[in-house]
PDB file of N, CA, C and O and ligand atoms in Angstrom:
ATOM      1  N   MET O 160     182.689   4.980 -31.564  1.00 80.00           N
ATOM      2  CA  MET O 160     182.617   6.288 -30.905  1.00 80.00           C
ATOM      3  C   MET O 160     181.839   7.281 -31.768  1.00 80.00           C
ATOM      4  O   MET O 160     181.922   7.245 -32.995  1.00 80.00           O
ATOM      5  N   ILE O 161     181.130   8.132 -31.129  1.00 89.00           N
ATOM      6  CA  ILE O 161     180.315   9.119 -31.839  1.00 89.00           C
ATOM      7  C   ILE O 161     180.788  10.512 -31.438  1.00 89.00           C
ATOM      8  O   ILE O 161     181.134  10.752 -30.279  1.00 89.00           O
ATOM      9  N   LEU O 162     180.805  11.390 -32.423  1.00 94.00           N
ATOM     10  CA  LEU O 162     181.193  12.770 -32.116  1.00 94.00           C
ATOM     11  C   LEU O 162     180.058  13.470 -31.383  1.00 94.00           C
ATOM     12  O   LEU O 162     178.914  13.472 -31.831  1.00 94.00           O
ATOM     13  N   CYS O 163     180.410  14.067 -30.272  1.00 95.00           N
ATOM     14  CA  CYS O 163     179.428  14.845 -29.522  1.00 95.00           C
ATOM     15  C   CYS O 163     179.078  16.098 -30.323  1.00 95.00           C
ATOM     16  O   CYS O 163     179.960  16.787 -30.841  1.00 95.00           O
ATOM     17  N   ASP O 164     177.771  16.361 -30.451  1.00 94.00           N
ATOM     18  CA  ASP O 164     177.345  17.518 -31.233  1.00 94.00           C
ATOM     19  C   ASP O 164     177.669  18.829 -30.521  1.00 94.00           C
ATOM     20  O   ASP O 164     177.668  19.891 -31.136  1.00 94.00           O
ATOM     21  N   LEU O 165     177.921  18.768 -29.245  1.00 92.00           N
ATOM     22  CA  LEU O 165     178.143  20.008 -28.506  1.00 92.00           C
ATOM     23  C   LEU O 165     179.620  20.332 -28.346  1.00 92.00           C
ATOM     24  O   LEU O 165     180.055  21.435 -28.644  1.00 92.00           O
ATOM     25  N   CYS O 166     180.403  19.367 -27.886  1.00 95.00           N
ATOM     26  CA  CYS O 166     181.815  19.663 -27.661  1.00 95.00           C
ATOM     27  C   CYS O 166     182.690  19.145 -28.796  1.00 95.00           C
ATOM     28  O   CYS O 166     183.863  19.483 -28.893  1.00 95.00           O
ATOM     29  N   GLY O 167     182.126  18.322 -29.688  1.00 95.00           N
ATOM     30  CA  GLY O 167     182.874  17.878 -30.848  1.00 95.00           C
ATOM     31  C   GLY O 167     183.868  16.773 -30.553  1.00 95.00           C
ATOM     32  O   GLY O 167     184.608  16.360 -31.438  1.00 95.00           O
ATOM     33  N   GLU O 168     183.913  16.264 -29.340  1.00 95.00           N
ATOM     34  CA  GLU O 168     184.823  15.185 -29.010  1.00 95.00           C
ATOM     35  C   GLU O 168     184.129  13.854 -29.194  1.00 95.00           C
ATOM     36  O   GLU O 168     182.915  13.735 -29.012  1.00 95.00           O
ATOM     37  N   SER O 169     184.902  12.841 -29.561  1.00 94.00           N
ATOM     38  CA  SER O 169     184.321  11.524 -29.734  1.00 94.00           C
ATOM     39  C   SER O 169     184.273  10.822 -28.392  1.00 94.00           C
ATOM     40  O   SER O 169     185.298  10.511 -27.798  1.00 94.00           O
ATOM     41  N   LYS O 170     183.073  10.628 -27.934  1.00 92.00           N
ATOM     42  CA  LYS O 170     182.876   9.998 -26.628  1.00 92.00           C
ATOM     43  C   LYS O 170     181.694   9.036 -26.717  1.00 92.00           C
ATOM     44  O   LYS O 170     181.065   8.891 -27.760  1.00 92.00           O
ATOM     45  N   GLU O 171     181.384   8.407 -25.629  1.00 93.00           N
ATOM     46  CA  GLU O 171     180.174   7.583 -25.545  1.00 93.00           C
ATOM     47  C   GLU O 171     178.982   8.510 -25.433  1.00 93.00           C
ATOM     48  O   GLU O 171     178.639   8.990 -24.358  1.00 93.00           O
ATOM     49  N   CYS O 172     178.363   8.793 -26.559  1.00 94.00           N
ATOM     50  CA  CYS O 172     177.330   9.824 -26.567  1.00 94.00           C
ATOM     51  C   CYS O 172     175.950   9.215 -26.373  1.00 94.00           C
ATOM     52  O   CYS O 172     175.683   8.072 -26.754  1.00 94.00           O
ATOM     53  N   LEU O 173     175.097  10.014 -25.807  1.00 93.00           N
ATOM     54  CA  LEU O 173     173.695   9.653 -25.701  1.00 93.00           C
ATOM     55  C   LEU O 173     172.977  10.198 -26.925  1.00 93.00           C
ATOM     56  O   LEU O 173     173.348  11.233 -27.461  1.00 93.00           O
ATOM     57  N   GLN O 174     171.963   9.470 -27.374  1.00 93.00           N
ATOM     58  CA  GLN O 174     171.136   9.996 -28.453  1.00 93.00           C
ATOM     59  C   GLN O 174     169.962  10.730 -27.828  1.00 93.00           C
ATOM     60  O   GLN O 174     169.092  10.137 -27.193  1.00 93.00           O
ATOM     61  N   ILE O 175     169.985  12.028 -27.984  1.00 88.00           N
ATOM     62  CA  ILE O 175     168.958  12.864 -27.380  1.00 88.00           C
ATOM     63  C   ILE O 175     168.073  13.430 -28.482  1.00 88.00           C
ATOM     64  O   ILE O 175     168.573  13.981 -29.467  1.00 88.00           O
ATOM     65  N   GLU O 176     166.785  13.287 -28.329  1.00 89.00           N
ATOM     66  CA  GLU O 176     165.875  13.868 -29.319  1.00 89.00           C
ATOM     67  C   GLU O 176     165.298  15.152 -28.758  1.00 89.00           C
ATOM     68  O   GLU O 176     164.638  15.162 -27.715  1.00 89.00           O
ATOM     69  N   ILE O 177     165.593  16.250 -29.457  1.00 80.00           N
ATOM     70  CA  ILE O 177     165.099  17.554 -29.027  1.00 80.00           C
ATOM     71  C   ILE O 177     164.369  18.194 -30.187  1.00 80.00           C
ATOM     72  O   ILE O 177     164.938  18.365 -31.265  1.00 80.00           O
ATOM     73  N   ASP O 178     163.106  18.507 -29.983  1.00 84.00           N
ATOM     74  CA  ASP O 178     162.327  19.213 -30.997  1.00 84.00           C
ATOM     75  C   ASP O 178     162.338  18.475 -32.330  1.00 84.00           C
ATOM     76  O   ASP O 178     162.461  19.065 -33.394  1.00 84.00           O
ATOM     77  N   GLY O 179     162.238  17.164 -32.275  1.00 91.00           N
ATOM     78  CA  GLY O 179     162.152  16.370 -33.493  1.00 91.00           C
ATOM     79  C   GLY O 179     163.492  16.044 -34.120  1.00 91.00           C
ATOM     80  O   GLY O 179     163.559  15.347 -35.115  1.00 91.00           O
ATOM     81  N   LYS O 180     164.595  16.553 -33.559  1.00 91.00           N
ATOM     82  CA  LYS O 180     165.907  16.257 -34.105  1.00 91.00           C
ATOM     83  C   LYS O 180     166.697  15.427 -33.108  1.00 91.00           C
ATOM     84  O   LYS O 180     166.560  15.603 -31.906  1.00 91.00           O
ATOM     85  N   GLU O 181     167.533  14.546 -33.652  1.00 92.00           N
ATOM     86  CA  GLU O 181     168.359  13.717 -32.782  1.00 92.00           C
ATOM     87  C   GLU O 181     169.741  14.317 -32.655  1.00 92.00           C
ATOM     88  O   GLU O 181     170.353  14.720 -33.651  1.00 92.00           O
ATOM     89  N   TYR O 182     170.204  14.393 -31.456  1.00 91.00           N
ATOM     90  CA  TYR O 182     171.544  14.912 -31.196  1.00 91.00           C
ATOM     91  C   TYR O 182     172.343  13.842 -30.489  1.00 91.00           C
ATOM     92  O   TYR O 182     171.795  13.061 -29.707  1.00 91.00           O
ATOM     93  N   ASP O 183     173.639  13.823 -30.789  1.00 94.00           N
ATOM     94  CA  ASP O 183     174.564  12.966 -30.056  1.00 94.00           C
ATOM     95  C   ASP O 183     175.270  13.840 -29.037  1.00 94.00           C
ATOM     96  O   ASP O 183     176.020  14.751 -29.395  1.00 94.00           O
ATOM     97  N   VAL O 184     175.012  13.577 -27.797  1.00 92.00           N
ATOM     98  CA  VAL O 184     175.542  14.421 -26.736  1.00 92.00           C
ATOM     99  C   VAL O 184     176.186  13.535 -25.690  1.00 92.00           C
ATOM    100  O   VAL O 184     175.596  12.553 -25.243  1.00 92.00           O
ATOM    101  N   CYS O 185     177.422  13.874 -25.337  1.00 94.00           N
ATOM    102  CA  CYS O 185     178.089  13.101 -24.308  1.00 94.00           C
ATOM    103  C   CYS O 185     177.521  13.483 -22.941  1.00 94.00           C
ATOM    104  O   CYS O 185     176.949  14.561 -22.780  1.00 94.00           O
ATOM    105  N   PRO O 186     177.637  12.588 -21.968  1.00 93.00           N
ATOM    106  CA  PRO O 186     177.044  12.859 -20.653  1.00 93.00           C
ATOM    107  C   PRO O 186     177.552  14.152 -20.028  1.00 93.00           C
ATOM    108  O   PRO O 186     176.788  14.849 -19.351  1.00 93.00           O
ATOM    109  N   GLU O 187     178.824  14.489 -20.275  1.00 93.00           N
ATOM    110  CA  GLU O 187     179.353  15.721 -19.677  1.00 93.00           C
ATOM    111  C   GLU O 187     178.650  16.955 -20.220  1.00 93.00           C
ATOM    112  O   GLU O 187     178.469  17.940 -19.529  1.00 93.00           O
ATOM    113  N   CYS O 188     178.286  16.907 -21.496  1.00 92.00           N
ATOM    114  CA  CYS O 188     177.553  18.023 -22.078  1.00 92.00           C
ATOM    115  C   CYS O 188     176.066  17.929 -21.751  1.00 92.00           C
ATOM    116  O   CYS O 188     175.382  18.943 -21.626  1.00 92.00           O
ATOM    117  N   TRP O 189     175.578  16.708 -21.644  1.00 89.00           N
ATOM    118  CA  TRP O 189     174.136  16.532 -21.506  1.00 89.00           C
ATOM    119  C   TRP O 189     173.645  16.930 -20.118  1.00 89.00           C
ATOM    120  O   TRP O 189     172.575  17.534 -19.980  1.00 89.00           O
ATOM    121  N   ASN O 190     174.445  16.631 -19.109  1.00 90.00           N
ATOM    122  CA  ASN O 190     173.959  16.882 -17.755  1.00 90.00           C
ATOM    123  C   ASN O 190     173.582  18.337 -17.505  1.00 90.00           C
ATOM    124  O   ASN O 190     172.477  18.607 -17.046  1.00 90.00           O
ATOM    125  N   PRO O 191     174.485  19.307 -17.789  1.00 89.00           N
ATOM    126  CA  PRO O 191     174.064  20.707 -17.606  1.00 89.00           C
ATOM    127  C   PRO O 191     172.959  21.103 -18.565  1.00 89.00           C
ATOM    128  O   PRO O 191     172.083  21.899 -18.223  1.00 89.00           O
ATOM    129  N   LEU O 192     172.973  20.507 -19.765  1.00 82.00           N
ATOM    130  CA  LEU O 192     171.931  20.835 -20.738  1.00 82.00           C
ATOM    131  C   LEU O 192     170.578  20.324 -20.268  1.00 82.00           C
ATOM    132  O   LEU O 192     169.553  20.990 -20.411  1.00 82.00           O
ATOM    133  N   ALA O 193     170.574  19.144 -19.699  1.00 83.00           N
ATOM    134  CA  ALA O 193     169.328  18.562 -19.227  1.00 83.00           C
ATOM    135  C   ALA O 193     168.697  19.426 -18.144  1.00 83.00           C
ATOM    136  O   ALA O 193     167.482  19.568 -18.081  1.00 83.00           O
ATOM    137  N   GLU O 194     169.556  20.017 -17.303  1.00 86.00           N
ATOM    138  CA  GLU O 194     169.011  20.893 -16.265  1.00 86.00           C
ATOM    139  C   GLU O 194     168.350  22.111 -16.878  1.00 86.00           C
ATOM    140  O   GLU O 194     167.299  22.557 -16.446  1.00 86.00           O
ATOM    141  N   LYS O 195     168.976  22.657 -17.923  1.00 83.00           N
ATOM    142  CA  LYS O 195     168.385  23.827 -18.572  1.00 83.00           C
ATOM    143  C   LYS O 195     167.105  23.469 -19.299  1.00 83.00           C
ATOM    144  O   LYS O 195     166.145  24.226 -19.324  1.00 83.00           O
ATOM    145  N   LEU O 196     167.119  22.293 -19.942  1.00 73.00           N
ATOM    146  CA  LEU O 196     165.968  21.913 -20.756  1.00 73.00           C
ATOM    147  C   LEU O 196     164.850  21.297 -19.935  1.00 73.00           C
ATOM    148  O   LEU O 196     163.768  21.084 -20.458  1.00 73.00           O
ATOM    149  N   ASN O 197     165.117  21.039 -18.698  1.00 74.00           N
ATOM    150  CA  ASN O 197     164.165  20.277 -17.901  1.00 74.00           C
ATOM    151  C   ASN O 197     162.777  20.894 -17.927  1.00 74.00           C
ATOM    152  O   ASN O 197     161.802  20.265 -18.282  1.00 74.00           O
ATOM    153  N   GLY O 198     162.688  22.158 -17.565  1.00 71.00           N
ATOM    154  CA  GLY O 198     161.385  22.817 -17.537  1.00 71.00           C
ATOM    155  C   GLY O 198     160.765  22.917 -18.911  1.00 71.00           C
ATOM    156  O   GLY O 198     159.603  22.597 -19.113  1.00 71.00           O
ATOM    157  N   LYS O 199     161.571  23.344 -19.890  1.00 68.00           N
ATOM    158  CA  LYS O 199     161.033  23.554 -21.232  1.00 68.00           C
ATOM    159  C   LYS O 199     160.507  22.264 -21.830  1.00 68.00           C
ATOM    160  O   LYS O 199     159.448  22.241 -22.420  1.00 68.00           O
ATOM    161  N   GLY O 200     161.301  21.210 -21.681  1.00 55.00           N
ATOM    162  CA  GLY O 200     160.904  19.942 -22.282  1.00 55.00           C
ATOM    163  C   GLY O 200     159.577  19.461 -21.755  1.00 55.00           C
ATOM    164  O   GLY O 200     158.736  19.001 -22.514  1.00 55.00           O
ATOM    165  N   ARG O 201     159.390  19.573 -20.491  1.00 54.00           N
ATOM    166  CA  ARG O 201     158.126  19.092 -19.931  1.00 54.00           C
ATOM    167  C   ARG O 201     156.958  19.963 -20.379  1.00 54.00           C
ATOM    168  O   ARG O 201     155.873  19.472 -20.618  1.00 54.00           O
ATOM    169  N   VAL O 202     157.194  21.255 -20.493  1.00 54.00           N
ATOM    170  CA  VAL O 202     156.117  22.133 -20.940  1.00 54.00           C
ATOM    171  C   VAL O 202     155.682  21.757 -22.339  1.00 54.00           C
ATOM    172  O   VAL O 202     154.515  21.649 -22.640  1.00 54.00           O
ATOM    173  N   GLN O 203     156.664  21.506 -23.208  1.00 54.00           N
ATOM    174  CA  GLN O 203     156.323  21.186 -24.581  1.00 54.00           C
ATOM    175  C   GLN O 203     155.627  19.827 -24.661  1.00 54.00           C
ATOM    176  O   GLN O 203     154.704  19.651 -25.449  1.00 54.00           O
ATOM    177  N   ALA O 204     156.074  18.893 -23.850  1.00 52.00           N
ATOM    178  CA  ALA O 204     155.469  17.575 -23.895  1.00 52.00           C
ATOM    179  C   ALA O 204     153.989  17.651 -23.527  1.00 52.00           C
ATOM    180  O   ALA O 204     153.143  17.085 -24.204  1.00 52.00           O
ATOM    181  N   SER O 205     153.674  18.385 -22.474  1.00 51.00           N
ATOM    182  CA  SER O 205     152.273  18.508 -22.090  1.00 51.00           C
ATOM    183  C   SER O 205     151.515  19.346 -23.106  1.00 51.00           C
ATOM    184  O   SER O 205     150.338  19.148 -23.340  1.00 51.00           O
ATOM    185  N   HIS O 206     152.229  20.281 -23.742  1.00 50.00           N
ATOM    186  CA  HIS O 206     151.588  21.118 -24.747  1.00 50.00           C
ATOM    187  C   HIS O 206     151.108  20.260 -25.921  1.00 50.00           C
ATOM    188  O   HIS O 206     150.010  20.457 -26.426  1.00 50.00           O
ATOM    189  N   GLU O 207     151.930  19.302 -26.337  1.00 52.00           N
ATOM    190  CA  GLU O 207     151.542  18.459 -27.456  1.00 52.00           C
ATOM    191  C   GLU O 207     150.310  17.640 -27.114  1.00 52.00           C
ATOM    192  O   GLU O 207     149.444  17.428 -27.943  1.00 52.00           O
ATOM    193  N   ILE O 208     150.240  17.188 -25.891  1.00 50.00           N
ATOM    194  CA  ILE O 208     149.087  16.382 -25.497  1.00 50.00           C
ATOM    195  C   ILE O 208     147.818  17.231 -25.520  1.00 50.00           C
ATOM    196  O   ILE O 208     146.773  16.813 -25.962  1.00 50.00           O
ATOM    197  N   VAL O 209     147.944  18.485 -25.086  1.00 55.00           N
ATOM    198  CA  VAL O 209     146.784  19.377 -25.088  1.00 55.00           C
ATOM    199  C   VAL O 209     146.308  19.645 -26.511  1.00 55.00           C
ATOM    200  O   VAL O 209     145.122  19.720 -26.775  1.00 55.00           O
ATOM    201  N   LEU O 210     147.269  19.746 -27.441  1.00 56.00           N
ATOM    202  CA  LEU O 210     146.921  20.079 -28.819  1.00 56.00           C
ATOM    203  C   LEU O 210     146.210  18.936 -29.543  1.00 56.00           C
ATOM    204  O   LEU O 210     145.561  19.164 -30.539  1.00 56.00           O
ATOM    205  N   LEU O 211     146.347  17.726 -29.036  1.00 58.00           N
ATOM    206  CA  LEU O 211     145.710  16.608 -29.720  1.00 58.00           C
ATOM    207  C   LEU O 211     144.195  16.759 -29.653  1.00 58.00           C
ATOM    208  O   LEU O 211     143.633  16.914 -28.590  1.00 58.00           O
ATOM    209  N   PRO O 212     143.521  16.743 -30.785  1.00 60.00           N
ATOM    210  CA  PRO O 212     142.060  16.856 -30.752  1.00 60.00           C
ATOM    211  C   PRO O 212     141.453  15.564 -30.225  1.00 60.00           C
ATOM    212  O   PRO O 212     141.995  14.484 -30.450  1.00 60.00           O
ATOM    213  N   PRO O 213     140.349  15.683 -29.524  1.00 63.00           N
ATOM    214  CA  PRO O 213     139.697  14.457 -29.041  1.00 63.00           C
ATOM    215  C   PRO O 213     139.149  13.681 -30.223  1.00 63.00           C
ATOM    216  O   PRO O 213     138.701  14.262 -31.208  1.00 63.00           O
ATOM    217  N   PRO O 214     139.205  12.367 -30.151  1.00 69.00           N
ATOM    218  CA  PRO O 214     138.692  11.554 -31.270  1.00 69.00           C
ATOM    219  C   PRO O 214     137.195  11.766 -31.457  1.00 69.00           C
ATOM    220  O   PRO O 214     136.420  11.738 -30.507  1.00 69.00           O
ATOM    221  N   ARG O 215     136.795  12.014 -32.701  1.00 71.00           N
ATOM    222  CA  ARG O 215     135.379  12.245 -32.981  1.00 71.00           C
ATOM    223  C   ARG O 215     134.665  10.923 -33.198  1.00 71.00           C
ATOM    224  O   ARG O 215     135.126  10.066 -33.930  1.00 71.00           O
ATOM    225  N   VAL O 216     133.545  10.786 -32.567  1.00 65.00           N
ATOM    226  CA  VAL O 216     132.755   9.575 -32.748  1.00 65.00           C
ATOM    227  C   VAL O 216     131.815   9.798 -33.920  1.00 65.00           C
ATOM    228  O   VAL O 216     130.849  10.544 -33.838  1.00 65.00           O
ATOM    229  N   VAL O 217     132.150   9.181 -35.048  1.00 63.00           N
ATOM    230  CA  VAL O 217     131.357   9.397 -36.263  1.00 63.00           C
ATOM    231  C   VAL O 217     130.427   8.226 -36.512  1.00 63.00           C
ATOM    232  O   VAL O 217     129.298   8.385 -36.941  1.00 63.00           O
ATOM    233  N   THR O 218     130.887   7.042 -36.203  1.00 64.00           N
ATOM    234  CA  THR O 218     130.111   5.849 -36.536  1.00 64.00           C
ATOM    235  C   THR O 218     128.802   5.792 -35.762  1.00 64.00           C
ATOM    236  O   THR O 218     127.848   5.177 -36.199  1.00 64.00           O
ATOM    237  N   GLU O 219     128.744   6.478 -34.624  1.00 62.00           N
ATOM    238  CA  GLU O 219     127.542   6.397 -33.799  1.00 62.00           C
ATOM    239  C   GLU O 219     126.328   6.965 -34.527  1.00 62.00           C
ATOM    240  O   GLU O 219     125.219   6.485 -34.392  1.00 62.00           O
ATOM    241  N   ARG O 220     126.569   8.049 -35.321  1.00 61.00           N
ATOM    242  CA  ARG O 220     125.458   8.710 -35.993  1.00 61.00           C
ATOM    243  C   ARG O 220     125.435   8.410 -37.494  1.00 61.00           C
ATOM    244  O   ARG O 220     124.790   9.106 -38.253  1.00 61.00           O
ATOM    245  N   ALA O 221     126.144   7.391 -37.920  1.00 63.00           N
ATOM    246  CA  ALA O 221     126.259   7.146 -39.353  1.00 63.00           C
ATOM    247  C   ALA O 221     124.925   6.735 -39.953  1.00 63.00           C
ATOM    248  O   ALA O 221     124.657   7.001 -41.118  1.00 63.00           O
ATOM    249  N   ASP O 222     124.048   6.090 -39.193  1.00 68.00           N
ATOM    250  CA  ASP O 222     122.792   5.601 -39.767  1.00 68.00           C
ATOM    251  C   ASP O 222     121.683   6.646 -39.699  1.00 68.00           C
ATOM    252  O   ASP O 222     120.587   6.426 -40.166  1.00 68.00           O
ATOM    253  N   GLU O 223     121.928   7.793 -39.067  1.00 68.00           N
ATOM    254  CA  GLU O 223     120.898   8.830 -39.002  1.00 68.00           C
ATOM    255  C   GLU O 223     120.938   9.681 -40.253  1.00 68.00           C
ATOM    256  O   GLU O 223     122.002   9.966 -40.778  1.00 68.00           O
ATOM    257  N   PRO O 224     119.766  10.080 -40.761  1.00 72.00           N
ATOM    258  CA  PRO O 224     119.766  10.959 -41.941  1.00 72.00           C
ATOM    259  C   PRO O 224     120.321  12.317 -41.607  1.00 72.00           C
ATOM    260  O   PRO O 224     120.014  12.890 -40.566  1.00 72.00           O
ATOM    261  N   LYS O 225     121.176  12.827 -42.500  1.00 71.00           N
ATOM    262  CA  LYS O 225     121.771  14.129 -42.263  1.00 71.00           C
ATOM    263  C   LYS O 225     121.051  15.172 -43.102  1.00 71.00           C
ATOM    264  O   LYS O 225     120.701  14.903 -44.252  1.00 71.00           O
ATOM    265  N   PRO O 226     120.789  16.347 -42.570  1.00 68.00           N
ATOM    266  CA  PRO O 226     120.161  17.413 -43.346  1.00 68.00           C
ATOM    267  C   PRO O 226     121.097  17.894 -44.440  1.00 68.00           C
ATOM    268  O   PRO O 226     122.299  17.968 -44.254  1.00 68.00           O
ATOM    269  N   LEU O 227     120.526  18.181 -45.588  1.00 73.00           N
ATOM    270  CA  LEU O 227     121.348  18.689 -46.685  1.00 73.00           C
ATOM    271  C   LEU O 227     121.858  20.072 -46.329  1.00 73.00           C
ATOM    272  O   LEU O 227     121.207  20.802 -45.583  1.00 73.00           O
ATOM    273  N   PRO O 228     122.990  20.449 -46.868  1.00 77.00           N
ATOM    274  CA  PRO O 228     123.502  21.801 -46.599  1.00 77.00           C
ATOM    275  C   PRO O 228     122.554  22.852 -47.137  1.00 77.00           C
ATOM    276  O   PRO O 228     122.046  22.747 -48.244  1.00 77.00           O
ATOM    277  N   GLY O 229     122.254  23.861 -46.343  1.00 80.00           N
ATOM    278  CA  GLY O 229     121.321  24.892 -46.769  1.00 80.00           C
ATOM    279  C   GLY O 229     119.939  24.672 -46.195  1.00 80.00           C
ATOM    280  O   GLY O 229     119.163  25.603 -46.082  1.00 80.00           O
ATOM    281  N   GLU O 230     119.611  23.453 -45.869  1.00 73.00           N
ATOM    282  CA  GLU O 230     118.311  23.183 -45.264  1.00 73.00           C
ATOM    283  C   GLU O 230     118.414  23.254 -43.755  1.00 73.00           C
ATOM    284  O   GLU O 230     119.448  22.929 -43.185  1.00 73.00           O
ATOM    285  N   PRO O 231     117.350  23.670 -43.111  1.00 75.00           N
ATOM    286  CA  PRO O 231     117.362  23.629 -41.646  1.00 75.00           C
ATOM    287  C   PRO O 231     117.385  22.188 -41.174  1.00 75.00           C
ATOM    288  O   PRO O 231     116.759  21.326 -41.793  1.00 75.00           O
ATOM    289  N   PRO O 232     118.110  21.914 -40.140  1.00 71.00           N
ATOM    290  CA  PRO O 232     118.186  20.530 -39.658  1.00 71.00           C
ATOM    291  C   PRO O 232     116.839  20.053 -39.142  1.00 71.00           C
ATOM    292  O   PRO O 232     116.147  20.753 -38.417  1.00 71.00           O
ATOM    293  N   LYS O 233     116.458  18.876 -39.575  1.00 73.00           N
ATOM    294  CA  LYS O 233     115.204  18.302 -39.084  1.00 73.00           C
ATOM    295  C   LYS O 233     115.459  17.579 -37.771  1.00 73.00           C
ATOM    296  O   LYS O 233     116.533  17.036 -37.543  1.00 73.00           O
ATOM    297  N   ILE O 234     114.428  17.586 -36.975  1.00 72.00           N
ATOM    298  CA  ILE O 234     114.547  16.899 -35.691  1.00 72.00           C
ATOM    299  C   ILE O 234     113.928  15.518 -35.824  1.00 72.00           C
ATOM    300  O   ILE O 234     112.733  15.376 -36.066  1.00 72.00           O
ATOM    301  N   TRP O 235     114.783  14.527 -35.757  1.00 71.00           N
ATOM    302  CA  TRP O 235     114.309  13.154 -35.818  1.00 71.00           C
ATOM    303  C   TRP O 235     114.181  12.653 -34.392  1.00 71.00           C
ATOM    304  O   TRP O 235     115.151  12.240 -33.779  1.00 71.00           O
ATOM    305  N   GLY O 236     112.999  12.720 -33.876  1.00 72.00           N
ATOM    306  CA  GLY O 236     112.840  12.374 -32.470  1.00 72.00           C
ATOM    307  C   GLY O 236     111.856  11.244 -32.284  1.00 72.00           C
ATOM    308  O   GLY O 236     111.361  10.653 -33.239  1.00 72.00           O
ATOM    309  N   ALA O 237     111.536  10.983 -31.034  1.00 65.00           N
ATOM    310  CA  ALA O 237     110.620   9.895 -30.710  1.00 65.00           C
ATOM    311  C   ALA O 237     109.205  10.223 -31.162  1.00 65.00           C
ATOM    312  O   ALA O 237     108.404   9.323 -31.398  1.00 65.00           O
ATOM    313  N   ALA O 238     108.835  11.507 -31.253  1.00 63.00           N
ATOM    314  CA  ALA O 238     107.469  11.895 -31.621  1.00 63.00           C
ATOM    315  C   ALA O 238     107.130  11.371 -33.006  1.00 63.00           C
ATOM    316  O   ALA O 238     106.001  10.913 -33.240  1.00 63.00           O
ATOM    317  N   ASP O 239     108.059  11.436 -33.960  1.00 60.00           N
ATOM    318  CA  ASP O 239     107.782  10.984 -35.297  1.00 60.00           C
ATOM    319  C   ASP O 239     107.535   9.480 -35.323  1.00 60.00           C
ATOM    320  O   ASP O 239     106.680   8.990 -36.057  1.00 60.00           O
ATOM    321  N   ARG O 240     108.255   8.767 -34.553  1.00 63.00           N
ATOM    322  CA  ARG O 240     108.157   7.318 -34.594  1.00 63.00           C
ATOM    323  C   ARG O 240     106.871   6.828 -33.917  1.00 63.00           C
ATOM    324  O   ARG O 240     106.349   5.788 -34.212  1.00 63.00           O
ATOM    325  N   LEU O 241     106.321   7.633 -33.009  1.00 61.00           N
ATOM    326  CA  LEU O 241     105.119   7.217 -32.305  1.00 61.00           C
ATOM    327  C   LEU O 241     103.883   7.383 -33.175  1.00 61.00           C
ATOM    328  O   LEU O 241     102.875   6.721 -32.948  1.00 61.00           O
ATOM    329  N   ASN O 242     103.890   8.247 -34.166  1.00 60.00           N
ATOM    330  CA  ASN O 242     102.696   8.490 -34.987  1.00 60.00           C
ATOM    331  C   ASN O 242     102.381   7.320 -35.896  1.00 60.00           C
ATOM    332  O   ASN O 242     103.251   6.731 -36.480  1.00 60.00           O
TER     333      ASN O 242
HETATM  334 ZN1   ZN W 340     180.164  16.733 -25.372  1.00 86.37          ZN
END
């Protein structure tokens, strides 16, 4: 038996993860809590996905010469290769 973090009684508790912390909450406490947290939880979940930066593709340009800092970037285009 696990002590419920909300009512303090030892019951068959669910392990609920909220904001990075795990709570032991019995179903009687969890049900009304879940209704309250329903909107917030989903907002935060989608918020985290939005915050993830898109993966940068670095290897694609790894073989191209990079301009030194302070220098204007050179244009390496097809014109140079045709000469
Ligand atoms: Zn409880």
